[in-house]
Short mmCIF file of C-alpha atoms and ligand atoms in Angstrom, two decimals:
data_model
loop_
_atom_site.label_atom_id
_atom_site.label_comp_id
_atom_site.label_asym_id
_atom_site.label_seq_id
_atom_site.Cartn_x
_atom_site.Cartn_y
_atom_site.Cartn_z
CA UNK R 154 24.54 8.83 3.85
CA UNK R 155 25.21 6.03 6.11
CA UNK R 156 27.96 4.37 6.44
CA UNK R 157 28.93 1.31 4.77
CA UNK R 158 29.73 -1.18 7.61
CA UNK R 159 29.39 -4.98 6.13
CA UNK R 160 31.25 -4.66 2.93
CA UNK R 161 31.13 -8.29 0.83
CA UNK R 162 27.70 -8.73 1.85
CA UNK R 163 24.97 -9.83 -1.21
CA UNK R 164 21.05 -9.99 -1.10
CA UNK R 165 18.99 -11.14 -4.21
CA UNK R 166 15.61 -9.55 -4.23
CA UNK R 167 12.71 -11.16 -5.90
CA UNK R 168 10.20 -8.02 -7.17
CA UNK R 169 10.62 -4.28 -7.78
CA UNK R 170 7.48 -3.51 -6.27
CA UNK R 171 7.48 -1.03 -3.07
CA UNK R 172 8.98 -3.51 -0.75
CA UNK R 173 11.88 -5.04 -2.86
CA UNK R 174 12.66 -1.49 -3.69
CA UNK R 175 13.00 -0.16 -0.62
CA UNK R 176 14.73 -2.60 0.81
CA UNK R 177 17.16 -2.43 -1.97
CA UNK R 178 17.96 0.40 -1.57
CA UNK R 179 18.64 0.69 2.22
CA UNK R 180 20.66 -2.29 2.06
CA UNK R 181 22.93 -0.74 -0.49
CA UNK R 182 23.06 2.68 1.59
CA UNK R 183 24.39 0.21 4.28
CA UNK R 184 26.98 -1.73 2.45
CA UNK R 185 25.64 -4.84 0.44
CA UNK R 186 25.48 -5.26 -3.37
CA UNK R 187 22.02 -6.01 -3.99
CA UNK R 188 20.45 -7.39 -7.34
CA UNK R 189 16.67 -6.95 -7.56
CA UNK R 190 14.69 -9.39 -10.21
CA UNK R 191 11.23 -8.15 -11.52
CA UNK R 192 9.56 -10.57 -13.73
CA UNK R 193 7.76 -7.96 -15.88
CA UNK R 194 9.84 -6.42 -18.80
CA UNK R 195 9.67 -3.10 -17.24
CA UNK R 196 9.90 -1.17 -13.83
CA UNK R 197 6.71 1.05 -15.14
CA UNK R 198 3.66 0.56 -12.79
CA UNK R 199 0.05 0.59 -13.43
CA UNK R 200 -1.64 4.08 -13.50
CA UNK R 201 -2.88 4.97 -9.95
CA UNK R 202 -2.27 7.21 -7.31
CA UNK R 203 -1.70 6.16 -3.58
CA UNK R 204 -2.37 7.29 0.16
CA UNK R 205 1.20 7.90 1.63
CA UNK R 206 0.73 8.66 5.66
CA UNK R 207 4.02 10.07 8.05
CA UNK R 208 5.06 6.66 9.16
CA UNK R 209 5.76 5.96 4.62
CA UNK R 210 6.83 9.52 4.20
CA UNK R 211 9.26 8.94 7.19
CA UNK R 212 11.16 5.87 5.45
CA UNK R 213 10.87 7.73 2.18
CA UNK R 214 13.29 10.50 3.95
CA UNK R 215 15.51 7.79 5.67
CA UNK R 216 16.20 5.75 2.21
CA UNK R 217 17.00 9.61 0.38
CA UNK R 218 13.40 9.55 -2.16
CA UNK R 219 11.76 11.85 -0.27
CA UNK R 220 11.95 14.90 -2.49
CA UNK R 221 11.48 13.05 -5.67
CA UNK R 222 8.50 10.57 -4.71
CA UNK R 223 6.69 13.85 -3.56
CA UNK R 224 7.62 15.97 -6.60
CA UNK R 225 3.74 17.27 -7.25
CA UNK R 226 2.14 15.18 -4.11
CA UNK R 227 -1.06 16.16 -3.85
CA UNK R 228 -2.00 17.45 0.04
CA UNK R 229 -5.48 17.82 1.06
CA UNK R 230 -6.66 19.44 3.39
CA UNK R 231 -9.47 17.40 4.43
CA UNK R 232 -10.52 13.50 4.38
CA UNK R 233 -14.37 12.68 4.38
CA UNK R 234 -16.60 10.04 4.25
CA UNK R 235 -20.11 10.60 2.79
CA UNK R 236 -23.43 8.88 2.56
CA UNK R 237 -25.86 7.51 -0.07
CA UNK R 238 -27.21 11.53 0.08
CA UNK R 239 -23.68 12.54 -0.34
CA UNK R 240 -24.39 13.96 3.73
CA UNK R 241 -20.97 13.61 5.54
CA UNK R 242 -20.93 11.01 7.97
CA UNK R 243 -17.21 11.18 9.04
CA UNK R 244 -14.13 13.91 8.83
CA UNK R 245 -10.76 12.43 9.50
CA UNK R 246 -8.65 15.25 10.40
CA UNK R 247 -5.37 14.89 8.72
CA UNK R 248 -2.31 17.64 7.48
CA UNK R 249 -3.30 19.96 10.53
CA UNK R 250 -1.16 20.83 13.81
CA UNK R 251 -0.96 17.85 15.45
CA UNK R 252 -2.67 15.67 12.78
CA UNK R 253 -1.07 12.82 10.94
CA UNK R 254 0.24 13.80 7.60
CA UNK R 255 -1.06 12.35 4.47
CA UNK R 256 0.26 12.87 0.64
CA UNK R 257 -1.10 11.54 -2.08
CA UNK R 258 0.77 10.73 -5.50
CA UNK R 259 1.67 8.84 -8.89
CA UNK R 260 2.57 5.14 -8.20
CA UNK R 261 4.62 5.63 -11.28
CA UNK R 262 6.17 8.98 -9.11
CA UNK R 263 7.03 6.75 -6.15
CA UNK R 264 8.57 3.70 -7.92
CA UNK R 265 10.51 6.21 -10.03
CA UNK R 266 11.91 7.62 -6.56
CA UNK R 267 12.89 4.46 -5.13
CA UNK R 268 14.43 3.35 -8.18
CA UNK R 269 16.62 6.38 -8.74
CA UNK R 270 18.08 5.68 -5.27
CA UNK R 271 18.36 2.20 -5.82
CA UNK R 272 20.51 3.01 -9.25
CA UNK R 273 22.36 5.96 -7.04
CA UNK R 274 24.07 3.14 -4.44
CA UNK R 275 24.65 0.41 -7.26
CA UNK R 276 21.84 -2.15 -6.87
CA UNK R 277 21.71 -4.05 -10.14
CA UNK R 278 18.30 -4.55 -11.40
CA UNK R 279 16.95 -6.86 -13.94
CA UNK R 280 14.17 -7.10 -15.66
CA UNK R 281 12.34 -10.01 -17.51
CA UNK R 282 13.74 -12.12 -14.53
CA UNK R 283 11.50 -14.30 -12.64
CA UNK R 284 11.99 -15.71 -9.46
CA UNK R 285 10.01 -19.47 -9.00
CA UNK R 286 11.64 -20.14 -5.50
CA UNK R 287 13.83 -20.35 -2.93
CA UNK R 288 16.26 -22.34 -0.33
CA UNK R 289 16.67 -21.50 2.68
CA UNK R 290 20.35 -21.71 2.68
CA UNK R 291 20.36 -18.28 0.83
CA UNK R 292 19.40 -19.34 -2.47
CA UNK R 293 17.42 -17.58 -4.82
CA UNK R 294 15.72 -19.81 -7.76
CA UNK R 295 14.55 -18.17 -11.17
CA UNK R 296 12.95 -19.64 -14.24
CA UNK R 297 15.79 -21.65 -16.03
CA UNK R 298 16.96 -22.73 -13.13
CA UNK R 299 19.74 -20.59 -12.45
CA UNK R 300 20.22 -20.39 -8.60
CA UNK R 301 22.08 -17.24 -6.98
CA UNK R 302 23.73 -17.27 -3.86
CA UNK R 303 23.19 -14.74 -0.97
CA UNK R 304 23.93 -13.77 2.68
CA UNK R 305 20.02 -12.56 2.38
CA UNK R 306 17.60 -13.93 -0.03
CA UNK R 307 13.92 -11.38 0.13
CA UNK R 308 10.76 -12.69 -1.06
CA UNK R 309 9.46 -9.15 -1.99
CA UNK R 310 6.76 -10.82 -4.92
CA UNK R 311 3.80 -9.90 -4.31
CA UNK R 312 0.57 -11.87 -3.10
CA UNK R 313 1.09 -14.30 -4.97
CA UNK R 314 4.93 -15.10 -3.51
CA UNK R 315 6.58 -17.71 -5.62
CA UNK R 316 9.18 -17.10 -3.17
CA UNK R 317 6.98 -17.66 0.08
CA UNK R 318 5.20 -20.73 -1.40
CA UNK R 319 7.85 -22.32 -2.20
CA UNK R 320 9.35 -22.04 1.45
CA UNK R 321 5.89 -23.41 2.47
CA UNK R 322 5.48 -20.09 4.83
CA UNK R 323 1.87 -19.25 3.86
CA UNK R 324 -0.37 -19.56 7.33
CA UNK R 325 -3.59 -18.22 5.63
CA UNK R 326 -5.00 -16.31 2.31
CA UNK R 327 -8.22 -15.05 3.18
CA UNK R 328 -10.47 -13.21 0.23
CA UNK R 329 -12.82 -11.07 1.60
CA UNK R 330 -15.11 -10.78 -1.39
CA UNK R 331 -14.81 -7.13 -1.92
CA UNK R 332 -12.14 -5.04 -3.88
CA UNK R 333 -11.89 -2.25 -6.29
CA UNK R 334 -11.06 -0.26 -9.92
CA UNK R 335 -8.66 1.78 -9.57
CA UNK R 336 -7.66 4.51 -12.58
CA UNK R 337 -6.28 8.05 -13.22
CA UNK R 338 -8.05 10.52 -14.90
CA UNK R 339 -7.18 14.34 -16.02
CA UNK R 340 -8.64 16.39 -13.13
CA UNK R 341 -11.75 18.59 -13.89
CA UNK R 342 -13.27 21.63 -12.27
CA UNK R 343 -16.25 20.07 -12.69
CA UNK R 344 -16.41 16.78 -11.23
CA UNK R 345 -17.47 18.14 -7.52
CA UNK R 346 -18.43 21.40 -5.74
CA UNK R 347 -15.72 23.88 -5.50
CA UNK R 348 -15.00 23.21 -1.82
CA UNK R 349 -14.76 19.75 -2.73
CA UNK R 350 -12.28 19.45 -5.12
CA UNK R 351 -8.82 19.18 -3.03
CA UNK R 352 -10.61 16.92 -0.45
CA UNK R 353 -10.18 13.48 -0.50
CA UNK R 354 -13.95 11.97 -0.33
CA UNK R 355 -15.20 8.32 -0.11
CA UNK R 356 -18.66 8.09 -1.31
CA UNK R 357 -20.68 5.28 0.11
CA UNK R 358 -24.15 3.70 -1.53
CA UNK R 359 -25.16 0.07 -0.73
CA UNK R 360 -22.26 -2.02 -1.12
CA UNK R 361 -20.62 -0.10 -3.67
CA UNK R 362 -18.04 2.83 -2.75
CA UNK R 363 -16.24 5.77 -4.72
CA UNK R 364 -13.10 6.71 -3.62
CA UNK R 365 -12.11 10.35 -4.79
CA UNK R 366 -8.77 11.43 -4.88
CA UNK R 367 -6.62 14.48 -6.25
CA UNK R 368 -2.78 12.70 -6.47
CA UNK R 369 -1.78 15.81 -8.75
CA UNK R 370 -2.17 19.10 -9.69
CA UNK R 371 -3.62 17.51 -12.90
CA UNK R 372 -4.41 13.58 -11.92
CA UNK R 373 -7.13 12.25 -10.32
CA UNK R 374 -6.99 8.89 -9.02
CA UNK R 375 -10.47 7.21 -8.59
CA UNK R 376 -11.57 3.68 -7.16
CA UNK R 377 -14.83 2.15 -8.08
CA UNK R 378 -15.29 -0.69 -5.03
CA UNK R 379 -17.39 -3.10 -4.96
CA UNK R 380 -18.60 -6.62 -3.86
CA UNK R 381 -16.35 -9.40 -5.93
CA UNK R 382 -19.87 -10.85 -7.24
CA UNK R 383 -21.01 -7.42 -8.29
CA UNK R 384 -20.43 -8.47 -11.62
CA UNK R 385 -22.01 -5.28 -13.50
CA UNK R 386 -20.04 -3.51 -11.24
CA UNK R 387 -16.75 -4.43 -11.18
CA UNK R 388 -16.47 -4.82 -15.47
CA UNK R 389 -13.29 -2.68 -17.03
CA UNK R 390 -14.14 -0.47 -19.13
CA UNK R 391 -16.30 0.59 -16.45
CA UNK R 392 -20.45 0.27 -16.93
CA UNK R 393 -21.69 4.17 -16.63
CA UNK R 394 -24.79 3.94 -16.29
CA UNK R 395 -24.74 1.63 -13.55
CA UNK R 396 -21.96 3.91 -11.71
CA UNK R 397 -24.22 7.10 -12.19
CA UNK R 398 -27.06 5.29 -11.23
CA UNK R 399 -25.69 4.31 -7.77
CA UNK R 400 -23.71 8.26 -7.29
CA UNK R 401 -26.08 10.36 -9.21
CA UNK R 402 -24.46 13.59 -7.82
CA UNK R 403 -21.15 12.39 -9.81
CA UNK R 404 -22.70 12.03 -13.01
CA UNK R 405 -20.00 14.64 -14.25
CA UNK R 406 -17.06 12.41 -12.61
CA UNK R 407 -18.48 8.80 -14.20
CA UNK R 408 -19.28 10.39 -17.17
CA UNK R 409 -15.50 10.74 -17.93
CA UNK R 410 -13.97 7.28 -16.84
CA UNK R 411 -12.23 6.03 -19.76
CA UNK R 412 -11.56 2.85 -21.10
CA UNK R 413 -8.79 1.76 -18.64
CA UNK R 414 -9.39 0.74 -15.22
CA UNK R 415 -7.53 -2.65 -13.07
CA UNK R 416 -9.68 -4.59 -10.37
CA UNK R 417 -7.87 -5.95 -7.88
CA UNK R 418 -10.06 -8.20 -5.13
CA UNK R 419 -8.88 -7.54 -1.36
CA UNK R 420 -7.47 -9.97 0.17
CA UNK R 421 -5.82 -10.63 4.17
CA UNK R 422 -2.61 -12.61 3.75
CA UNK R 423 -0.89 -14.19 7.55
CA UNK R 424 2.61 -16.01 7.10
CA UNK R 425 3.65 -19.16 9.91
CA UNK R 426 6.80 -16.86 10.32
CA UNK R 427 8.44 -13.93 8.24
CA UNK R 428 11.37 -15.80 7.15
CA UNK R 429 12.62 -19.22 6.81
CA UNK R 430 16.77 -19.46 7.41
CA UNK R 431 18.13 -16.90 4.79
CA UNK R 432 14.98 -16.04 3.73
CA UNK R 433 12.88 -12.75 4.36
CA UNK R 434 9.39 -12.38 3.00
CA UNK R 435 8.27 -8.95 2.78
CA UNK R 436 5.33 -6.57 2.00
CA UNK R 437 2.18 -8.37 0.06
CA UNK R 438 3.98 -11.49 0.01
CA UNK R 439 4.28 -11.63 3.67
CA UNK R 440 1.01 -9.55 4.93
CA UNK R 441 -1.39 -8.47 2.27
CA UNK R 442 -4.40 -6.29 3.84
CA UNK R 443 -7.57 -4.24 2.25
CA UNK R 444 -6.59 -0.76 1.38
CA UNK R 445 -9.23 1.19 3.99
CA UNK R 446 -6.38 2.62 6.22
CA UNK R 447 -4.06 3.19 3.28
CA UNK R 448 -1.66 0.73 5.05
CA UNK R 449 -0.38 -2.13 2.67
CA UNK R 450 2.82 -0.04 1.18
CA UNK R 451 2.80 1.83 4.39
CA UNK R 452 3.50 -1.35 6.25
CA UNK R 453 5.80 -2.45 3.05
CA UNK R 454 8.08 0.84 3.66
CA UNK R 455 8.42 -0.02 7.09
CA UNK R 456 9.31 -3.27 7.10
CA UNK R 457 11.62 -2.86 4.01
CA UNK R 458 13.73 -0.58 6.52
CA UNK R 459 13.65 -2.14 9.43
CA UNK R 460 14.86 -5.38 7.91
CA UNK R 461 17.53 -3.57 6.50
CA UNK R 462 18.56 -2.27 9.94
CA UNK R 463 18.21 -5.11 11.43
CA UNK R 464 20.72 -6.80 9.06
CA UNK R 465 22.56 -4.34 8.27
CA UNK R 466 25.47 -5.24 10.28
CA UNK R 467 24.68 -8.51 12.24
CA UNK R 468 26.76 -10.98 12.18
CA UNK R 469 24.51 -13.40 12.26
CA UNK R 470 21.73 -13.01 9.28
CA UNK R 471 19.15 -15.79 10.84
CA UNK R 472 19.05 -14.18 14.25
CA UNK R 473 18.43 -10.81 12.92
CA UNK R 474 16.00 -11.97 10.65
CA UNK R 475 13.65 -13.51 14.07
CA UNK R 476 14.58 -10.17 15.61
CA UNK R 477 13.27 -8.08 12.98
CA UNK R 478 9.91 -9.90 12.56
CA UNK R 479 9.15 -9.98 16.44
CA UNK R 480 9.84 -5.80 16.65
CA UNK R 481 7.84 -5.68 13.12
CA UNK R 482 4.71 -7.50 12.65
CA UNK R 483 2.75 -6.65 15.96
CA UNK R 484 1.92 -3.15 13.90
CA UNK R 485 1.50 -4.93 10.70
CA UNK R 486 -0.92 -7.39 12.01
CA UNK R 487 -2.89 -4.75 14.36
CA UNK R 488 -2.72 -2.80 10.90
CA UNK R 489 -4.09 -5.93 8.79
CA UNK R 490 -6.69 -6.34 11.46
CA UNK R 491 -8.03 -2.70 11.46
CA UNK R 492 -8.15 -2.40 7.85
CA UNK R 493 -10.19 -5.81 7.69
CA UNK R 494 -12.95 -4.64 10.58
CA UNK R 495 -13.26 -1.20 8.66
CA UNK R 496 -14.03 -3.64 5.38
CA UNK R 497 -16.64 -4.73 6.87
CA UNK R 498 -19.28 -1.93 7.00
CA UNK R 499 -19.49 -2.30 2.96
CA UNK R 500 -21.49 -4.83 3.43
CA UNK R 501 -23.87 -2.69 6.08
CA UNK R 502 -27.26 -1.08 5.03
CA UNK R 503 -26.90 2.67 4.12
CA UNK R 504 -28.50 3.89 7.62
CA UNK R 505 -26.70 1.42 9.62
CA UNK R 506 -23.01 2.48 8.21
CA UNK R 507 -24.51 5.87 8.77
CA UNK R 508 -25.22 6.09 12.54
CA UNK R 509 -22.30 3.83 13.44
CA UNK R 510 -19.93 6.54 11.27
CA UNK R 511 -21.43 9.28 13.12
CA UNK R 512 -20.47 7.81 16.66
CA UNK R 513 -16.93 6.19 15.08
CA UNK R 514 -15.91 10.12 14.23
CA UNK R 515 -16.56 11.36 17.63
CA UNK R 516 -14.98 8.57 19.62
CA UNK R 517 -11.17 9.87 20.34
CA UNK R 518 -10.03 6.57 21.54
CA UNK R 519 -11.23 4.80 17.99
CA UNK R 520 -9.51 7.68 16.19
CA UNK R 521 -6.26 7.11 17.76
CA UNK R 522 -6.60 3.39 17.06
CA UNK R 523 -7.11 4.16 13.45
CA UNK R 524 -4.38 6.28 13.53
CA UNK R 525 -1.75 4.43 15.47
CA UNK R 526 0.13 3.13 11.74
CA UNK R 527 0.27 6.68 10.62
CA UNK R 528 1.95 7.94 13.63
CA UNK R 529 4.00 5.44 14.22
CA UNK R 530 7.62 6.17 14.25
CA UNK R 531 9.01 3.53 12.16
CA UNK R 532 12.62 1.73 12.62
CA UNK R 533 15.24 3.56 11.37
CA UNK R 534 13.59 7.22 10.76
CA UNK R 535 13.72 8.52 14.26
CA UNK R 536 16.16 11.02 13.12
CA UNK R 537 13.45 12.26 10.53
CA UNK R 538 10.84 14.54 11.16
CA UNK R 539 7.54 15.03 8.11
C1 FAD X 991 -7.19 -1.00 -4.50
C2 FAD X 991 -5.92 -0.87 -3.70
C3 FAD X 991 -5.58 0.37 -3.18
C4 FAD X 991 -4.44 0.51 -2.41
N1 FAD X 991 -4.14 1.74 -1.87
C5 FAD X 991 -3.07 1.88 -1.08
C6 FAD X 991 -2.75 3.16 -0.53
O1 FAD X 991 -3.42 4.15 -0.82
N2 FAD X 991 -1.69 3.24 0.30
C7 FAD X 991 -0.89 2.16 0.59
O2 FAD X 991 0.08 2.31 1.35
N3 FAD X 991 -1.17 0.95 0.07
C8 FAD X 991 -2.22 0.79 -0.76
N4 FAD X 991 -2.50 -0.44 -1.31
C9 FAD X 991 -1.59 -1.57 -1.01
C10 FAD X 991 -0.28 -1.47 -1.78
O3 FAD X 991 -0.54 -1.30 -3.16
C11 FAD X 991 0.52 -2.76 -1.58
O4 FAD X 991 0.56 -3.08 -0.21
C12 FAD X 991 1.95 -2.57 -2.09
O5 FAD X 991 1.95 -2.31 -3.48
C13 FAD X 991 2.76 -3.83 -1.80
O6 FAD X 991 4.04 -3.69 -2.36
P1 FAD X 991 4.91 -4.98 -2.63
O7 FAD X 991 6.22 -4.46 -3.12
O8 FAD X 991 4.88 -5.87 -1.47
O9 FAD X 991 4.15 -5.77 -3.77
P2 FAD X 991 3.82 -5.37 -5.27
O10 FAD X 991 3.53 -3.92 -5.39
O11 FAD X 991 2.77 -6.34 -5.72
O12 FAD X 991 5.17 -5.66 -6.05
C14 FAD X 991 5.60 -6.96 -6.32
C15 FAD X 991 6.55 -6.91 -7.52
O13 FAD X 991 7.06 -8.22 -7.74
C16 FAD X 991 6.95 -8.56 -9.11
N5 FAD X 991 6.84 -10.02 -9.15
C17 FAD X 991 5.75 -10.79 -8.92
N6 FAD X 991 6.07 -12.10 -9.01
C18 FAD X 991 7.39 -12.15 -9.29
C19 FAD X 991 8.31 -13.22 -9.48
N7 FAD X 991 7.92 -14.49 -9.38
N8 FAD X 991 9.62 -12.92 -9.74
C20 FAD X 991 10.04 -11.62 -9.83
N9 FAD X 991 9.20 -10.57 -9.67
C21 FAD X 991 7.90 -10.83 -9.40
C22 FAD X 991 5.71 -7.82 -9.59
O14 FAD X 991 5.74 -7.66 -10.99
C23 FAD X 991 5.85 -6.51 -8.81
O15 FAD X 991 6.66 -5.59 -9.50
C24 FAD X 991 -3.62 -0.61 -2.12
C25 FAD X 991 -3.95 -1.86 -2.66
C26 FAD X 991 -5.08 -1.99 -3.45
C27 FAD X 991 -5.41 -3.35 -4.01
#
C-alpha cells in the first residue's frame, strides 16, 4: 500500500473505462478522494476478451488487480500469423524465457478488477452521469449543468472525449477505413487442429482478417476485420457464408458465431497537448490507435499510472501535468505509429503480405521495435516483476 501523502486532494474522472479506472484507483492508493462518472447505467462492459502484454500486467500489479484481472487469463503459448492457405507466415515468440509476456482475458474480468480496487480505497463512482465538458480551472461539467470542483479534472471518455473537445485539445482524428467484430463464444474442440487450439492465430485472406483467441478456459474471443466499406462483411449478426467463404478451413469456427457481435472502425487519434491547466486527457480520448500491437489499454494502463505519480504529491498540479505528458507520450505515439504501419498490410495482396511477413519474422531489429511497448517498464512498476 502506498502511502497517503496529499490528503484533501479531489480529482473528478469523466469514464469508467480502463483509463479512468486506473487512474482512480492509483490516485486513491496515493491520497485523493476521487469520484469517477460513467455515462452508461452500468460499469458492465461489452463481451470481449483482450491482449494484456508485461508493460499492462506490470501496472495491473502496481494498482493491487493483478490477481483478480487474471483470475482464468488465458496464456498461450504461441502467437501466429497465417496466410490465405492457412501456411504460417509469422511466429511471434511470446510467454518464453526471455520473451515478453502476454495474457489474454474477459474485458468484463479486467474492469471487474479495477473496480474492486477502486471501491477498496474509497473512490465514489456514479453511474448514469455524463460528463459534456470541462474548464480548465479544475472544473468538471455534466449534463444538467452541475459543475464539480477539483485539484485534477481527467478526461478519461473515450474517442469521442466530450471532455477533450470541449477544451479544444483535439490535433487530429484520422479513420483509417478498416476495423473489426469482436465477440465471445463458448470454446470448442473443434474449431481448429489440436495443436492449434491454445495458440493465438490471425488468419489473413484479401483484406479481411480472423483474429483467434482463447481468453478462457471456456471463452473464445474472435474478431472478424475488415475494410469499413466491406459492407457484407462487417454486418452484426455476422453473414456466414461470406465468412466461410473467405476462411474455408474455419467453417467449424463461423459456423457457430451467434447473433451478437460490435464493430468498432479503427481509428488514430493525436491531441495539441495532453492537458489543458487542470485538465488531463487520458487513454482513447487522448491517443486512440488500431488494435495490431494490442497497445490501446496497454498505453491507457500506463499512462493512468504515471499521471498518478506524477501528481501524486506535487505541489503544483499544472507543472506535473506538462511533466507527465513529456516522460509519457514519446512511447504512446511510437506505439500509435507502429500499430498504424502494421494496419497497413490489410490492404496488401495475399502474396505480397506473404513474402514481406516472412522477412518481418526474421528481422531481430523489427522484432524488438514491435516489441519495445511490451517490454517497456512503465512509471511506477519498477518494483514489479511479471
Ligand atoms: C477491435 C479492438 C480490439 C482491441 N484490442 C485490444 C487489446 O487486445 N489490447 C489492448 O490493450 N487494447 C485493445 N484495444 C484498445 C482498447 O480497447 C482501448 O484502448 C481501451 O479500451 C481504452 O480505454 P479508455 O478507458 O481510454 O476508453 P474506453 O474503454 O472507451 O472507456 C471510456 C468510458 O467512458 C464512458 N464515457 C464515454 N463518454 C462519456 C461521457 N461523456 N461522460 C461519462 N462517461 C463517458 C464510456 O461509457 C466508457 O465506459 C482494442 C480496440 C479495438 C477497437
Amino acid at each position: 500500500m502506498i502511502a497517503a501523502r496529499k490528503a484533501g486532494r479531489h480529482a473528478e474522472i469523466a469514464g469508467a473505462g480502463i483509463g479512468g479506472l486506473t487512474a482512480a484507483a492509483a490516485l486513491a492508493r496515493r491520497g485523493w478522494s476521487v469520484t469517477v462518472h460513467e455515462r452508461a447505467s452500468t460499469l458492465r462492459t461489452f463481451g470481449a476478451g483482450i491482449y494484456i502484454w508485461s508493460n499492462g500486467l506490470r501496472v495491473l500489479k502496481a494498482v493491487g488487480a493483478y490477481d483478480k484481472a487474471t483470475v482464468g487469463a488465458h496464456v498461450g503459448p504461441r502467437f501466429h500469423t497465417r496466410d490465405h492457405t492457412n501456411a504460417t507466415m509469422e511466429e511471434i515468440p511470446i510467454n518464453g524465457p526471455g520473451d515478453a509476456r502476454l495474457v489474454t482475458i474477459l474485458r468484463e474480468t479486467l474492469i471487474n478488477s479495477l473496480v474492486g480496487v477502486c471501491r477498496e480505497n474509497g473512490v465514489e463512482i456514479r453511474v448514469d452521469s455524463e460528463a459534456v465538458g470541462a474548464g480548465a480551472d479544475g472544473e468538471l461539467i455534466l449534463a444538467g449543468g452541475m459543475r464539480r470542483k477539483a485539484d485534477l479534472v481527467i478526461g478519461a471518455d473515450g474517442i469521442n472525449s466530450a471532455v477533450r473537445d470541449s477544451l479544444d485539445l483535439l490535433l487530429y482524428r484520422k479513420h483509417l477505413g478498416y476495423g473489426a467484430i469482436r465477440m465471445l463464444i463458448p470454446r470448442s474442440n473443434d474449431d481448429v487442429p489440436v495443436e492449434d487450439r491454445d495458440r493465438y492465430i490471425e488468419y489473413f485472406t484479401g483484406t479481411r482478417r480472423i483474429l483467434y483467441t482463447p481468453a478462457s478456459a471456456t471463452d473464445l474471443y474472435v474478431a472478424l476485420c475488415c475494410r469499413s466499406d466491406d459492407a457484407r462483411a462487417l454486418a452484426v449478426p455476422v453473414d456466414r457464408a461470406l465468412w466461410t467463404g473467405s476462411f474455408p478451413y474455419l467453417a467449424n469456427l463461423v459456423a457457430r458465431f451467434g447473433e451478437a457481435g460490435r464493430w468498432d472502425a479503427f481509428e488514430v487519434t493525436k491531441l495539441r497537448q495532453w492537458s489543458k491547466g487542470r485538465v488531463a486527457i487520458l487513454g482513447d480520448a487522448a491517443h486512440a490507435m488500431p488494435p495490431y500491437l494490442g497497445q490501446g489499454g496497454g498505453c491507457a494502463l500506463m499512462n493512468a499510472l504515471g499521471l498518478a505519480v506524477a501528481v501524486g504529491d506535487a505541489d503544483d498540479v499544472e507543472k506535473a501535468l506538462d511533466g507527465w505528458e513529456a516522460r509519457e507520450r514519446p512511447l504512446t505515439e511510437h506505439t500509435q505509429d507502429t500499430s498504424e504501419n502494421l494496419g497497413s498490410m490489410n490492404f496488401w495482396p495475399d502474396d505480397v503480405r506473404s513474402a514481406v511477413l516472412k522477412i518481418v519474422g526474421k528481422s531481430r531489429q523489427l522484432g524488438e521495435e514491435r516489441m519495445r511497448t511490451a517490454r517497456h517498464v512503465p512509471t511506477g512498476t519498477e518494483a514489479f516483476a511479471v
